[in-house]
Amino acid sequence: SNSELRERNAFKHAGLAAAVTEALRKRDVPEPAAGLAADLGVRAFYTAFARWVDPANQQTFPELGRQALGELRAAAAALA
């Protein structure tokens, strides 16, 4: 069902974010920066991927990744 797919996707997202957080901690990135960077990075990845697989897309995946990160940066700045 649709809810099962959403739940599975949420678990994948959380697992990837946890792995990135751990990798950042091993590189001496402190909390909460490690967790925040991981969450935002994973969110940007999924946003970029969704745009990249769109048949109308003309941009490369790295371009879309940078665009998604820029949008998240702007959204965070608007909150400050």
XYZ file of N, CA and C in Angstrom:
240
model
N 0.829 -1.186 0.000
C 0.000 0.000 0.000
C 0.872 1.248 0.000
N 0.249 2.366 -0.239
C 0.967 3.634 -0.293
C 1.618 3.994 1.034
N 0.922 3.736 2.139
C 1.494 4.072 3.447
C 2.714 3.204 3.749
N 2.708 1.961 3.286
C 3.876 1.094 3.488
C 5.076 1.601 2.697
N 4.840 2.081 1.486
C 5.934 2.637 0.690
C 6.494 3.901 1.325
N 5.609 4.746 1.837
C 6.076 5.963 2.514
C 6.886 5.617 3.753
N 6.414 4.610 4.496
C 7.133 4.200 5.697
C 8.509 3.641 5.344
N 8.578 2.826 4.313
C 9.857 2.261 3.888
C 10.803 3.359 3.430
N 10.272 4.340 2.704
C 11.091 5.459 2.253
C 11.604 6.270 3.436
N 10.757 6.461 4.450
C 11.180 7.196 5.643
C 12.312 6.463 6.360
N 12.235 5.128 6.429
C 13.302 4.351 7.053
C 14.601 4.457 6.255
N 14.510 4.432 4.933
C 15.711 4.575 4.104
C 16.333 5.954 4.309
N 15.494 6.968 4.332
C 15.965 8.336 4.542
C 16.676 8.444 5.891
N 16.048 7.915 6.938
C 16.635 7.977 8.280
C 17.939 7.192 8.352
N 17.981 6.037 7.709
C 19.197 5.227 7.716
C 20.346 5.921 7.012
N 20.046 6.542 5.884
C 21.083 7.269 5.153
C 21.564 8.471 5.959
N 20.644 9.203 6.568
C 21.020 10.355 7.393
C 21.867 9.918 8.582
N 21.517 8.804 9.193
C 22.306 8.297 10.329
C 23.714 7.924 9.893
N 23.836 7.300 8.723
C 25.162 6.915 8.223
C 26.009 8.144 7.919
N 25.404 9.156 7.324
C 26.143 10.387 7.022
C 26.522 11.106 8.317
N 25.604 11.145 9.275
C 25.905 11.759 10.570
C 27.106 11.084 11.219
N 27.100 9.767 11.226
C 28.218 9.016 11.826
C 29.528 9.304 11.102
N 29.482 9.362 9.772
C 30.695 9.660 9.000
C 31.217 11.055 9.330
N 30.315 12.012 9.493
C 30.742 13.371 9.852
C 31.320 13.418 11.261
N 30.722 12.691 12.179
C 31.261 12.639 13.553
C 32.672 12.064 13.564
N 32.907 11.040 12.748
C 34.243 10.443 12.663
C 35.250 11.427 12.094
N 34.763 12.441 11.409
C 35.635 13.486 10.870
C 35.633 14.716 11.779
N 35.239 14.487 13.038
C 35.276 15.515 14.084
C 34.315 16.681 13.858
N 33.219 16.434 13.156
C 32.171 17.452 13.049
C 31.280 17.271 14.274
N 31.136 18.312 15.086
C 30.349 18.180 16.321
C 28.838 18.216 16.047
N 28.100 17.744 17.041
C 26.644 17.912 17.015
C 26.332 19.318 17.483
N 25.298 19.952 17.060
C 24.277 19.434 16.164
C 24.612 19.589 14.688
N 25.797 20.132 14.380
C 26.162 20.378 12.983
C 26.166 19.089 12.153
N 26.692 17.989 12.717
C 26.760 16.734 11.961
C 25.370 16.238 11.583
N 24.463 16.215 12.535
C 23.113 15.742 12.255
C 22.358 16.642 11.303
N 22.514 17.945 11.497
C 21.835 18.898 10.628
C 22.359 18.811 9.197
N 23.665 18.754 9.055
C 24.258 18.642 7.719
C 23.815 17.349 7.035
N 23.773 16.270 7.795
C 23.340 14.988 7.224
C 21.885 15.049 6.783
N 21.019 15.579 7.634
C 19.595 15.678 7.285
C 19.382 16.546 6.048
N 20.042 17.680 6.014
C 19.891 18.569 4.866
C 20.493 17.968 3.598
N 21.624 17.303 3.755
C 22.251 16.664 2.599
C 21.384 15.568 2.006
N 20.787 14.763 2.856
C 19.914 13.688 2.374
C 18.668 14.282 1.729
N 18.128 15.321 2.344
C 16.945 15.977 1.757
C 17.285 16.555 0.385
N 18.440 17.193 0.267
C 18.866 17.744 -1.021
C 19.068 16.634 -2.045
N 19.639 15.507 -1.609
C 19.843 14.382 -2.521
C 18.514 13.898 -3.094
N 17.534 13.676 -2.225
C 16.237 13.178 -2.692
C 15.531 14.192 -3.580
N 15.643 15.473 -3.262
C 15.046 16.514 -4.101
C 15.704 16.530 -5.471
N 17.037 16.502 -5.480
C 17.769 16.510 -6.743
C 17.460 15.264 -7.567
N 17.382 14.124 -6.924
C 17.105 12.884 -7.653
C 15.725 12.928 -8.299
N 14.725 13.401 -7.555
C 13.371 13.490 -8.107
C 13.342 14.402 -9.334
N 14.080 15.478 -9.285
C 14.137 16.391 -10.434
C 14.924 15.781 -11.588
N 15.966 15.059 -11.264
C 16.849 14.475 -12.277
C 16.137 13.416 -13.106
N 15.285 12.619 -12.484
C 14.590 11.548 -13.215
C 13.358 12.050 -13.960
N 12.993 13.302 -13.772
C 11.877 13.875 -14.515
C 12.240 13.913 -15.999
N 11.403 13.339 -16.863
C 11.731 13.312 -18.301
C 11.963 14.695 -18.916
N 11.380 15.733 -18.337
C 11.555 17.088 -18.878
C 12.867 17.732 -18.426
N 13.581 17.101 -17.502
C 14.805 17.678 -16.959
C 15.910 17.763 -18.013
N 16.629 18.867 -17.992
C 17.778 19.076 -18.882
C 19.076 19.305 -18.116
N 19.014 19.290 -16.782
C 20.188 19.585 -15.968
C 20.868 18.299 -15.512
N 22.154 18.434 -15.163
C 22.892 17.287 -14.631
C 22.535 17.101 -13.154
N 22.826 15.910 -12.648
C 22.555 15.651 -11.240
C 23.349 16.584 -10.325
N 24.644 16.825 -10.576
C 25.370 17.775 -9.714
C 24.759 19.178 -9.733
N 24.293 19.626 -10.885
C 23.644 20.938 -10.944
C 22.393 20.963 -10.077
N 21.606 19.904 -10.177
C 20.379 19.823 -9.398
C 20.672 19.711 -7.904
N 21.747 19.015 -7.558
C 22.143 18.911 -6.154
C 22.533 20.266 -5.583
N 23.317 21.012 -6.340
C 23.712 22.356 -5.891
C 22.489 23.268 -5.778
N 21.573 23.144 -6.725
C 20.349 23.938 -6.693
C 19.522 23.605 -5.451
N 19.366 22.320 -5.168
C 18.580 21.898 -3.994
C 19.233 22.392 -2.706
N 20.555 22.288 -2.609
C 21.249 22.795 -1.419
C 21.080 24.305 -1.283
N 21.136 25.014 -2.394
C 20.933 26.460 -2.370
C 19.543 26.833 -1.886
N 18.554 26.077 -2.316
C 17.183 26.328 -1.874
C 17.044 26.083 -0.374
N 17.683 25.032 0.119
C 17.637 24.750 1.560
C 18.361 25.827 2.349
N 19.496 26.287 1.833
C 20.237 27.384 2.486
C 19.376 28.642 2.578
N 18.695 28.968 1.480
C 17.842 30.153 1.462
C 16.671 29.999 2.441
N 16.095 28.812 2.501
C 14.987 28.580 3.422
C 15.455 28.712 4.873
N 16.631 28.187 5.175
C 17.170 28.287 6.537
C 17.474 29.750 6.890
N 18.008 30.484 5.936
C 18.317 31.885 6.188
C 17.049 32.697 6.431
N 15.973 32.335 5.765
C 14.711 33.044 5.948
C 14.139 32.824 7.339
N 14.514 31.728 7.973
C 14.044 31.427 9.326
C 14.783 32.220 10.395
N 15.998 32.636 10.072
C 16.851 33.306 11.051
C 16.419 34.725 11.331
